[in-house]
PDB file of C-alpha atoms in Angstrom:
ATOM      1  CA  UNK A   1      19.261-101.489  79.318  1.00 42.00           C
ATOM      2  CA  UNK A   2      19.478-102.055  75.602  1.00 40.00           C
ATOM      3  CA  UNK A   3      21.571 -99.240  74.131  1.00 39.00           C
ATOM      4  CA  UNK A   4      25.365 -98.840  74.159  1.00 39.00           C
ATOM      5  CA  UNK A   5      26.791 -95.793  75.889  1.00 38.00           C
ATOM      6  CA  UNK A   6      27.926 -93.807  72.853  1.00 32.00           C
ATOM      7  CA  UNK A   7      28.047 -90.052  72.356  1.00 31.00           C
ATOM      8  CA  UNK A   8      25.054 -88.355  70.799  1.00 31.00           C
ATOM      9  CA  UNK A   9      26.637 -86.019  68.258  1.00 31.00           C
ATOM     10  CA  UNK A  10      23.714 -83.647  67.806  1.00 30.00           C
ATOM     11  CA  UNK A  11      23.925 -82.580  71.432  1.00 32.00           C
ATOM     12  CA  UNK A  12      27.576 -81.661  71.300  1.00 32.00           C
ATOM     13  CA  UNK A  13      26.520 -78.518  69.464  1.00 33.00           C
ATOM     14  CA  UNK A  14      24.961 -77.377  72.733  1.00 36.00           C
ATOM     15  CA  UNK A  15      28.456 -76.960  74.123  1.00 40.00           C
ATOM     16  CA  UNK A  16      30.216 -78.116  77.271  1.00 41.00           C
ATOM     17  CA  UNK A  17      29.407 -76.323  80.494  1.00 41.00           C
ATOM     18  CA  UNK A  18      31.548 -76.240  83.624  1.00 42.00           C
ATOM     19  CA  UNK A  19      29.315 -76.986  86.609  1.00 41.00           C
ATOM     20  CA  UNK A  20      29.492 -76.589  90.396  1.00 42.00           C
ATOM     21  CA  UNK A  21      29.497 -79.512  92.808  1.00 45.00           C
ATOM     22  CA  UNK A  22      26.340 -81.561  93.272  1.00 53.00           C
ATOM     23  CA  UNK A  23      24.180 -82.107  96.348  1.00 69.00           C
ATOM     24  CA  UNK A  24      24.770 -84.138  99.493  1.00 86.00           C
ATOM     25  CA  UNK A  25      24.681 -87.918  99.260  1.00 93.00           C
ATOM     26  CA  UNK A  26      22.114 -89.378 101.689  1.00 95.00           C
ATOM     27  CA  UNK A  27      24.003 -92.696 101.973  1.00 97.00           C
ATOM     28  CA  UNK A  28      26.738 -93.564 104.475  1.00 96.00           C
ATOM     29  CA  UNK A  29      30.000 -95.197 103.360  1.00 97.00           C
ATOM     30  CA  UNK A  30      28.947 -94.849  99.695  1.00 96.00           C
ATOM     31  CA  UNK A  31      32.338 -95.909  98.283  1.00 96.00           C
ATOM     32  CA  UNK A  32      32.810 -98.881 100.667  1.00 96.00           C
ATOM     33  CA  UNK A  33      36.005 -97.457 102.172  1.00 95.00           C
ATOM     34  CA  UNK A  34      35.080 -98.583 105.704  1.00 94.00           C
ATOM     35  CA  UNK A  35      34.991-102.369 106.074  1.00 91.00           C
ATOM     36  CA  UNK A  36      33.867-104.316 109.125  1.00 87.00           C
ATOM     37  CA  UNK A  37      36.308-106.755 110.791  1.00 83.00           C
ATOM     38  CA  UNK A  38      35.976-110.458 109.878  1.00 76.00           C
ATOM     39  CA  UNK A  39      34.209-111.331 113.139  1.00 64.00           C
ATOM     40  CA  UNK A  40      31.560-108.730 112.283  1.00 68.00           C
ATOM     41  CA  UNK A  41      31.014-110.166 108.805  1.00 73.00           C
ATOM     42  CA  UNK A  42      33.782-108.463 106.846  1.00 78.00           C
ATOM     43  CA  UNK A  43      31.389-106.478 104.666  1.00 88.00           C
ATOM     44  CA  UNK A  44      31.253-102.725 104.043  1.00 94.00           C
ATOM     45  CA  UNK A  45      30.050-100.757 107.067  1.00 94.00           C
ATOM     46  CA  UNK A  46      26.464 -99.404 106.911  1.00 95.00           C
ATOM     47  CA  UNK A  47      25.494-101.939 104.221  1.00 96.00           C
ATOM     48  CA  UNK A  48      23.669-105.262 104.510  1.00 94.00           C
ATOM     49  CA  UNK A  49      25.547-107.731 102.326  1.00 92.00           C
ATOM     50  CA  UNK A  50      24.437-111.145 101.125  1.00 91.00           C
ATOM     51  CA  UNK A  51      26.279-113.838  99.179  1.00 90.00           C
ATOM     52  CA  UNK A  52      28.958-112.994  96.589  1.00 84.00           C
ATOM     53  CA  UNK A  53      29.534-109.251  97.143  1.00 88.00           C
ATOM     54  CA  UNK A  54      33.058-108.824  98.511  1.00 89.00           C
ATOM     55  CA  UNK A  55      34.843-105.569  99.395  1.00 91.00           C
ATOM     56  CA  UNK A  56      38.316-105.329  97.888  1.00 90.00           C
ATOM     57  CA  UNK A  57      41.241-102.934  97.582  1.00 89.00           C
ATOM     58  CA  UNK A  58      43.074-105.201  95.107  1.00 85.00           C
ATOM     59  CA  UNK A  59      43.886-103.281  91.902  1.00 82.00           C
ATOM     60  CA  UNK A  60      44.313-106.463  89.850  1.00 81.00           C
ATOM     61  CA  UNK A  61      41.268-105.467  87.780  1.00 78.00           C
ATOM     62  CA  UNK A  62      42.173-101.778  87.762  1.00 82.00           C
ATOM     63  CA  UNK A  63      41.778 -98.844  90.178  1.00 90.00           C
ATOM     64  CA  UNK A  64      38.631 -97.980  92.115  1.00 94.00           C
ATOM     65  CA  UNK A  65      36.496 -95.147  90.791  1.00 95.00           C
ATOM     66  CA  UNK A  66      36.408 -93.326  94.133  1.00 94.00           C
ATOM     67  CA  UNK A  67      38.882 -93.913  96.928  1.00 93.00           C
ATOM     68  CA  UNK A  68      40.663 -97.276  97.264  1.00 94.00           C
ATOM     69  CA  UNK A  69      37.895 -99.854  97.708  1.00 94.00           C
ATOM     70  CA  UNK A  70      35.359-101.496  95.417  1.00 94.00           C
ATOM     71  CA  UNK A  71      32.793-104.268  95.692  1.00 94.00           C
ATOM     72  CA  UNK A  72      33.555-107.347  93.580  1.00 93.00           C
ATOM     73  CA  UNK A  73      30.646-109.645  92.712  1.00 90.00           C
ATOM     74  CA  UNK A  74      30.722-112.972  90.908  1.00 85.00           C
ATOM     75  CA  UNK A  75      27.962-115.238  92.247  1.00 82.00           C
ATOM     76  CA  UNK A  76      27.943-118.473  94.214  1.00 83.00           C
ATOM     77  CA  UNK A  77      28.216-121.062  91.390  1.00 81.00           C
ATOM     78  CA  UNK A  78      25.247-123.132  92.521  1.00 81.00           C
ATOM     79  CA  UNK A  79      25.179-125.384  89.447  1.00 79.00           C
ATOM     80  CA  UNK A  80      23.575-125.629  86.021  1.00 78.00           C
ATOM     81  CA  UNK A  81      20.052-124.204  85.724  1.00 78.00           C
ATOM     82  CA  UNK A  82      20.645-122.295  88.975  1.00 81.00           C
ATOM     83  CA  UNK A  83      20.197-118.684  90.011  1.00 84.00           C
ATOM     84  CA  UNK A  84      22.480-116.984  92.515  1.00 86.00           C
ATOM     85  CA  UNK A  85      21.275-113.651  93.944  1.00 90.00           C
ATOM     86  CA  UNK A  86      23.970-111.442  95.456  1.00 91.00           C
ATOM     87  CA  UNK A  87      23.410-107.992  96.859  1.00 92.00           C
ATOM     88  CA  UNK A  88      24.141-104.918  98.931  1.00 96.00           C
ATOM     89  CA  UNK A  89      21.376-102.947 100.637  1.00 96.00           C
ATOM     90  CA  UNK A  90      21.286 -99.690 102.578  1.00 97.00           C
ATOM     91  CA  UNK A  91      18.115 -98.025 103.833  1.00 95.00           C
ATOM     92  CA  UNK A  92      18.127 -94.376 104.854  1.00 95.00           C
ATOM     93  CA  UNK A  93      15.392 -92.518 106.722  1.00 94.00           C
ATOM     94  CA  UNK A  94      13.630 -89.785 104.741  1.00 91.00           C
ATOM     95  CA  UNK A  95      10.670 -88.985 106.933  1.00 83.00           C
ATOM     96  CA  UNK A  96       8.099 -86.808 105.201  1.00 87.00           C
ATOM     97  CA  UNK A  97       9.515 -87.584 101.763  1.00 90.00           C
ATOM     98  CA  UNK A  98       6.169 -88.184 100.034  1.00 92.00           C
ATOM     99  CA  UNK A  99       5.938 -86.226  96.794  1.00 94.00           C
ATOM    100  CA  UNK A 100       9.664 -85.441  96.685  1.00 93.00           C
ATOM    101  CA  UNK A 101      11.845 -86.693  93.826  1.00 94.00           C
ATOM    102  CA  UNK A 102      15.001 -88.793  94.320  1.00 94.00           C
ATOM    103  CA  UNK A 103      17.799 -90.166  92.156  1.00 94.00           C
ATOM    104  CA  UNK A 104      19.924 -93.243  92.912  1.00 95.00           C
ATOM    105  CA  UNK A 105      23.160 -93.849  90.976  1.00 94.00           C
ATOM    106  CA  UNK A 106      26.071 -96.296  90.947  1.00 96.00           C
ATOM    107  CA  UNK A 107      29.298 -96.799  89.028  1.00 96.00           C
ATOM    108  CA  UNK A 108      29.887-100.314  87.668  1.00 95.00           C
ATOM    109  CA  UNK A 109      32.668-101.951  85.667  1.00 94.00           C
ATOM    110  CA  UNK A 110      33.168-105.245  83.853  1.00 93.00           C
ATOM    111  CA  UNK A 111      36.770-106.192  83.097  1.00 91.00           C
ATOM    112  CA  UNK A 112      38.371-107.757  80.054  1.00 91.00           C
ATOM    113  CA  UNK A 113      40.250-110.142  82.371  1.00 90.00           C
ATOM    114  CA  UNK A 114      37.044-111.721  83.686  1.00 90.00           C
ATOM    115  CA  UNK A 115      34.028-110.129  81.943  1.00 90.00           C
ATOM    116  CA  UNK A 116      30.446-110.868  82.873  1.00 87.00           C
ATOM    117  CA  UNK A 117      28.376-112.814  80.348  1.00 85.00           C
ATOM    118  CA  UNK A 118      25.407-111.594  78.258  1.00 80.00           C
ATOM    119  CA  UNK A 119      22.029-112.177  79.915  1.00 75.00           C
ATOM    120  CA  UNK A 120      20.291-114.556  77.499  1.00 70.00           C
ATOM    121  CA  UNK A 121      17.396-115.262  79.845  1.00 62.00           C
ATOM    122  CA  UNK A 122      15.505-117.366  77.291  1.00 66.00           C
ATOM    123  CA  UNK A 123      18.395-119.775  76.624  1.00 64.00           C
ATOM    124  CA  UNK A 124      18.743-122.394  79.404  1.00 62.00           C
ATOM    125  CA  UNK A 125      22.363-123.078  80.309  1.00 57.00           C
ATOM    126  CA  UNK A 126      23.695-119.741  79.019  1.00 64.00           C
ATOM    127  CA  UNK A 127      21.656-117.076  80.791  1.00 77.00           C
ATOM    128  CA  UNK A 128      24.714-115.135  81.921  1.00 79.00           C
ATOM    129  CA  UNK A 129      24.537-112.304  84.448  1.00 80.00           C
ATOM    130  CA  UNK A 130      22.006-109.610  85.306  1.00 85.00           C
ATOM    131  CA  UNK A 131      23.406-106.665  87.366  1.00 91.00           C
ATOM    132  CA  UNK A 132      20.870-104.111  88.607  1.00 92.00           C
ATOM    133  CA  UNK A 133      20.610-100.892  90.601  1.00 94.00           C
ATOM    134  CA  UNK A 134      17.259-100.601  92.403  1.00 94.00           C
ATOM    135  CA  UNK A 135      15.676 -97.815  94.445  1.00 95.00           C
ATOM    136  CA  UNK A 136      12.925 -98.960  96.820  1.00 95.00           C
ATOM    137  CA  UNK A 137      10.554 -96.679  98.717  1.00 95.00           C
ATOM    138  CA  UNK A 138       9.721 -98.095 102.148  1.00 95.00           C
ATOM    139  CA  UNK A 139       7.037 -97.414 104.765  1.00 93.00           C
ATOM    140  CA  UNK A 140       7.353 -96.937 108.527  1.00 91.00           C
ATOM    141  CA  UNK A 141       7.657-100.722 108.966  1.00 91.00           C
ATOM    142  CA  UNK A 142      10.569-100.902 106.565  1.00 91.00           C
ATOM    143  CA  UNK A 143       8.582-102.728 103.893  1.00 93.00           C
ATOM    144  CA  UNK A 144       8.714-101.763 100.228  1.00 94.00           C
ATOM    145  CA  UNK A 145       5.565 -99.859  99.261  1.00 93.00           C
ATOM    146  CA  UNK A 146       3.697-101.940  96.697  1.00 88.00           C
ATOM    147  CA  UNK A 147       4.524-100.881  93.159  1.00 81.00           C
ATOM    148  CA  UNK A 148       7.295 -98.463  94.139  1.00 87.00           C
ATOM    149  CA  UNK A 149      10.500-100.310  93.351  1.00 88.00           C
ATOM    150  CA  UNK A 150      12.430 -98.761  90.441  1.00 89.00           C
ATOM    151  CA  UNK A 151      15.429-100.486  88.870  1.00 90.00           C
ATOM    152  CA  UNK A 152      17.496-100.840  85.725  1.00 88.00           C
ATOM    153  CA  UNK A 153      20.362-102.954  84.414  1.00 89.00           C
ATOM    154  CA  UNK A 154      23.783-101.360  84.991  1.00 90.00           C
ATOM    155  CA  UNK A 155      25.740-103.285  82.366  1.00 88.00           C
ATOM    156  CA  UNK A 156      24.811-105.276  79.271  1.00 85.00           C
ATOM    157  CA  UNK A 157      27.661-107.459  78.098  1.00 82.00           C
ATOM    158  CA  UNK A 158      26.506-107.462  74.477  1.00 81.00           C
ATOM    159  CA  UNK A 159      26.683-103.655  74.232  1.00 85.00           C
ATOM    160  CA  UNK A 160      28.725-101.939  76.924  1.00 88.00           C
ATOM    161  CA  UNK A 161      32.512-101.453  76.946  1.00 91.00           C
ATOM    162  CA  UNK A 162      34.690-103.337  79.420  1.00 92.00           C
ATOM    163  CA  UNK A 163      37.413-101.759  81.558  1.00 93.00           C
ATOM    164  CA  UNK A 164      35.440 -98.529  81.973  1.00 93.00           C
ATOM    165  CA  UNK A 165      33.492 -97.211  84.933  1.00 94.00           C
ATOM    166  CA  UNK A 166      29.905 -96.614  83.757  1.00 92.00           C
ATOM    167  CA  UNK A 167      27.369 -94.635  85.789  1.00 93.00           C
ATOM    168  CA  UNK A 168      23.749 -95.762  85.872  1.00 92.00           C
ATOM    169  CA  UNK A 169      20.864 -93.887  87.557  1.00 92.00           C
ATOM    170  CA  UNK A 170      17.204 -94.331  88.382  1.00 92.00           C
ATOM    171  CA  UNK A 171      14.856 -91.518  89.431  1.00 93.00           C
ATOM    172  CA  UNK A 172      11.337 -91.443  90.852  1.00 93.00           C
ATOM    173  CA  UNK A 173       8.905 -89.573  93.110  1.00 94.00           C
ATOM    174  CA  UNK A 174       8.420 -90.911  96.646  1.00 94.00           C
ATOM    175  CA  UNK A 175       4.827 -92.156  97.095  1.00 93.00           C
ATOM    176  CA  UNK A 176       2.460 -91.436  99.966  1.00 94.00           C
ATOM    177  CA  UNK A 177       3.665 -93.103 103.152  1.00 94.00           C
ATOM    178  CA  UNK A 178       7.372 -93.054 102.319  1.00 95.00           C
ATOM    179  CA  UNK A 179       9.543 -93.046 105.423  1.00 94.00           C
ATOM    180  CA  UNK A 180      12.707 -94.536 103.949  1.00 95.00           C
ATOM    181  CA  UNK A 181      14.554 -95.194 100.688  1.00 96.00           C
ATOM    182  CA  UNK A 182      16.643 -98.281  99.993  1.00 96.00           C
ATOM    183  CA  UNK A 183      19.612 -98.340  97.634  1.00 97.00           C
ATOM    184  CA  UNK A 184      19.915-101.925  96.388  1.00 96.00           C
ATOM    185  CA  UNK A 185      22.711-103.343  94.233  1.00 96.00           C
ATOM    186  CA  UNK A 186      21.738-106.774  92.892  1.00 95.00           C
ATOM    187  CA  UNK A 187      24.001-109.117  90.925  1.00 91.00           C
ATOM    188  CA  UNK A 188      22.213-112.185  89.530  1.00 89.00           C
ATOM    189  CA  UNK A 189      24.312-115.073  88.269  1.00 86.00           C
ATOM    190  CA  UNK A 190      22.705-117.816  86.195  1.00 85.00           C
ATOM    191  CA  UNK A 191      24.017-121.283  85.284  1.00 81.00           C
ATOM    192  CA  UNK A 192      27.516-121.039  86.791  1.00 81.00           C
ATOM    193  CA  UNK A 193      28.329-118.168  84.422  1.00 82.00           C
ATOM    194  CA  UNK A 194      31.905-116.959  84.885  1.00 84.00           C
ATOM    195  CA  UNK A 195      32.616-113.254  85.283  1.00 84.00           C
ATOM    196  CA  UNK A 196      33.012-110.472  87.854  1.00 89.00           C
ATOM    197  CA  UNK A 197      31.341-107.093  88.255  1.00 91.00           C
ATOM    198  CA  UNK A 198      32.957-104.207  90.142  1.00 95.00           C
ATOM    199  CA  UNK A 199      30.848-101.549  91.916  1.00 96.00           C
ATOM    200  CA  UNK A 200      31.751 -98.175  93.423  1.00 97.00           C
ATOM    201  CA  UNK A 201      30.287 -94.873  94.676  1.00 96.00           C
ATOM    202  CA  UNK A 202      26.563 -95.310  95.222  1.00 97.00           C
ATOM    203  CA  UNK A 203      24.700 -91.999  95.465  1.00 96.00           C
ATOM    204  CA  UNK A 204      21.198 -91.180  96.682  1.00 96.00           C
ATOM    205  CA  UNK A 205      20.228 -87.524  96.281  1.00 94.00           C
ATOM    206  CA  UNK A 206      17.096 -85.421  96.291  1.00 93.00           C
ATOM    207  CA  UNK A 207      16.602 -83.980  92.816  1.00 90.00           C
ATOM    208  CA  UNK A 208      15.473 -80.543  94.067  1.00 86.00           C
ATOM    209  CA  UNK A 209      18.903 -80.072  95.639  1.00 82.00           C
ATOM    210  CA  UNK A 210      20.820 -80.824  92.430  1.00 83.00           C
ATOM    211  CA  UNK A 211      22.513 -77.751  90.998  1.00 81.00           C
ATOM    212  CA  UNK A 212      22.297 -79.181  87.467  1.00 87.00           C
ATOM    213  CA  UNK A 213      19.851 -82.115  87.043  1.00 89.00           C
ATOM    214  CA  UNK A 214      20.752 -82.793  83.371  1.00 90.00           C
ATOM    215  CA  UNK A 215      24.426 -83.359  84.282  1.00 90.00           C
ATOM    216  CA  UNK A 216      23.468 -87.026  84.283  1.00 88.00           C
ATOM    217  CA  UNK A 217      26.931 -88.470  84.844  1.00 85.00           C
ATOM    218  CA  UNK A 218      27.671 -85.909  87.571  1.00 83.00           C
ATOM    219  CA  UNK A 219      31.118 -85.103  86.190  1.00 81.00           C
ATOM    220  CA  UNK A 220      30.775 -81.322  86.157  1.00 81.00           C
ATOM    221  CA  UNK A 221      30.339 -81.113  82.367  1.00 85.00           C
ATOM    222  CA  UNK A 222      27.062 -80.924  80.481  1.00 87.00           C
ATOM    223  CA  UNK A 223      27.777 -82.747  77.224  1.00 87.00           C
ATOM    224  CA  UNK A 224      26.946 -85.672  74.956  1.00 88.00           C
ATOM    225  CA  UNK A 225      27.942 -88.224  77.589  1.00 88.00           C
ATOM    226  CA  UNK A 226      25.026 -87.033  79.712  1.00 90.00           C
ATOM    227  CA  UNK A 227      22.588 -87.543  76.845  1.00 90.00           C
ATOM    228  CA  UNK A 228      23.830 -91.001  75.883  1.00 87.00           C
ATOM    229  CA  UNK A 229      23.844 -92.133  79.515  1.00 87.00           C
ATOM    230  CA  UNK A 230      20.361 -90.753  80.112  1.00 88.00           C
ATOM    231  CA  UNK A 231      18.913 -92.545  77.085  1.00 85.00           C
ATOM    232  CA  UNK A 232      20.452 -95.815  78.270  1.00 83.00           C
ATOM    233  CA  UNK A 233      19.067 -95.441  81.793  1.00 83.00           C
ATOM    234  CA  UNK A 234      15.575 -94.536  80.586  1.00 80.00           C
ATOM    235  CA  UNK A 235      15.594 -97.658  78.394  1.00 69.00           C
ATOM    236  CA  UNK A 236      14.575 -95.519  75.442  1.00 50.00           C
ATOM    237  CA  UNK A 237      12.782 -98.397  73.676  1.00 49.00           C
ATOM    238  CA  UNK A 238      10.303 -98.489  76.536  1.00 47.00           C
ATOM    239  CA  UNK A 239      10.987-101.996  77.883  1.00 53.00           C
ATOM    240  CA  UNK A 240      11.561-100.980  81.490  1.00 58.00           C
ATOM    241  CA  UNK A 241      11.394 -97.243  82.141  1.00 65.00           C
ATOM    242  CA  UNK A 242      13.327 -96.285  85.252  1.00 85.00           C
ATOM    243  CA  UNK A 243      13.725 -92.492  85.099  1.00 90.00           C
ATOM    244  CA  UNK A 244      10.944 -90.037  85.933  1.00 91.00           C
ATOM    245  CA  UNK A 245      13.083 -87.048  84.956  1.00 89.00           C
ATOM    246  CA  UNK A 246      10.394 -84.369  85.201  1.00 89.00           C
ATOM    247  CA  UNK A 247       9.115 -85.838  88.493  1.00 90.00           C
ATOM    248  CA  UNK A 248       5.460 -86.016  87.450  1.00 89.00           C
ATOM    249  CA  UNK A 249       5.081 -89.657  88.708  1.00 88.00           C
ATOM    250  CA  UNK A 250       4.950 -90.934  85.098  1.00 86.00           C
ATOM    251  CA  UNK A 251       7.614 -92.696  83.037  1.00 85.00           C
ATOM    252  CA  UNK A 252       7.000 -91.468  79.497  1.00 85.00           C
ATOM    253  CA  UNK A 253       8.326 -89.522  76.499  1.00 86.00           C
ATOM    254  CA  UNK A 254       7.913 -86.222  78.336  1.00 88.00           C
ATOM    255  CA  UNK A 255      10.841 -87.219  80.570  1.00 89.00           C
ATOM    256  CA  UNK A 256      13.104 -87.392  77.524  1.00 89.00           C
ATOM    257  CA  UNK A 257      11.728 -84.147  76.043  1.00 91.00           C
ATOM    258  CA  UNK A 258      12.199 -82.171  79.267  1.00 91.00           C
ATOM    259  CA  UNK A 259      15.697 -83.597  79.752  1.00 90.00           C
ATOM    260  CA  UNK A 260      16.769 -82.561  76.234  1.00 91.00           C
ATOM    261  CA  UNK A 261      15.292 -79.091  76.782  1.00 91.00           C
ATOM    262  CA  UNK A 262      17.323 -78.747  79.980  1.00 90.00           C
ATOM    263  CA  UNK A 263      20.499 -79.836  78.186  1.00 89.00           C
ATOM    264  CA  UNK A 264      20.078 -77.200  75.493  1.00 87.00           C
ATOM    265  CA  UNK A 265      19.205 -74.473  78.014  1.00 87.00           C
ATOM    266  CA  UNK A 266      22.263 -75.365  80.044  1.00 85.00           C
ATOM    267  CA  UNK A 267      23.064 -74.842  83.703  1.00 79.00           C
ATOM    268  CA  UNK A 268      24.416 -71.914  85.722  1.00 67.00           C
ATOM    269  CA  UNK A 269      28.190 -71.752  85.902  1.00 56.00           C
TER     270      UNK A 269
END
C-alpha cells in the first residue's frame, strides 16, 4: 500500500448517494465481542490466535469501531534482527464456491500514543511493522490452494493518518477446488520496533450479494472516500495488486476502469 487515503476531488462531482445495507458477513464474531475464558486461551471466539494479538475493551487508545472490543497487536519483541509474526485466522466453509467472487475487509487503526513504525524492509535494525489483511482460498483438506492467497498492507506509517479507523479490502475469484475461505490478519514486527495496531470488524462477503459494490468503505455513501480507498487497496502503482474488482480472475487496469464507471453510474437508492 503506497498511497495515502486522501479524497479524489474529481469524483466528488459524481455526487453522494445514500445506499441500503450491505450483504451478510460470512464470518462469526467479526468484531471480537465474544472472548474465550482464560483457561480456553483468552482469545476471541471462532478465531485461531497466535502470539501478540490480544482482545481488549480498554478505550485508552480510543473507542472501538464496532461494538466494545478490538484486537491490539504489538509483537513479541524477540530481539534485534528478529521477526515476530502475530495473527488471527478464521476459516469458513463455502462449498461449491469455485468461480464466485469474494471480498475480505478489515478496519485498522494506529494511534498517536503508540504508533507503529514505517516498514523499511531494506534497512536492518529499523524495519518497523508490516500489518496485512489476507484472503486465502482453501481446498477440502484445509490447505491453501497454490497461488490463491491475496493480501495487502492495511496501514503504512509513512503515509496514513493515525487515530483514524481505516478500512482495507481485498477481492478475488475463488479458484477450482475451493471449499473454504480464510480471513487472515497478520501483524509482522521487525527488530523490536515499538508500536501497536488496533483491528476491528472483519468482513467476508460474496460480491454478487453486495447491493452497491463500488461503496468501497461500506458506509452507505458513494463518494470520494470510496475512490481514494479503492486506489490504495489496489496498490495503483502495480506493486502488489490485491483487488480483482470486475471478477475476471485478472488484476489489471480494467479493475480500476470498471470501478470508476460504477462510481459515476451510481447505485440504486
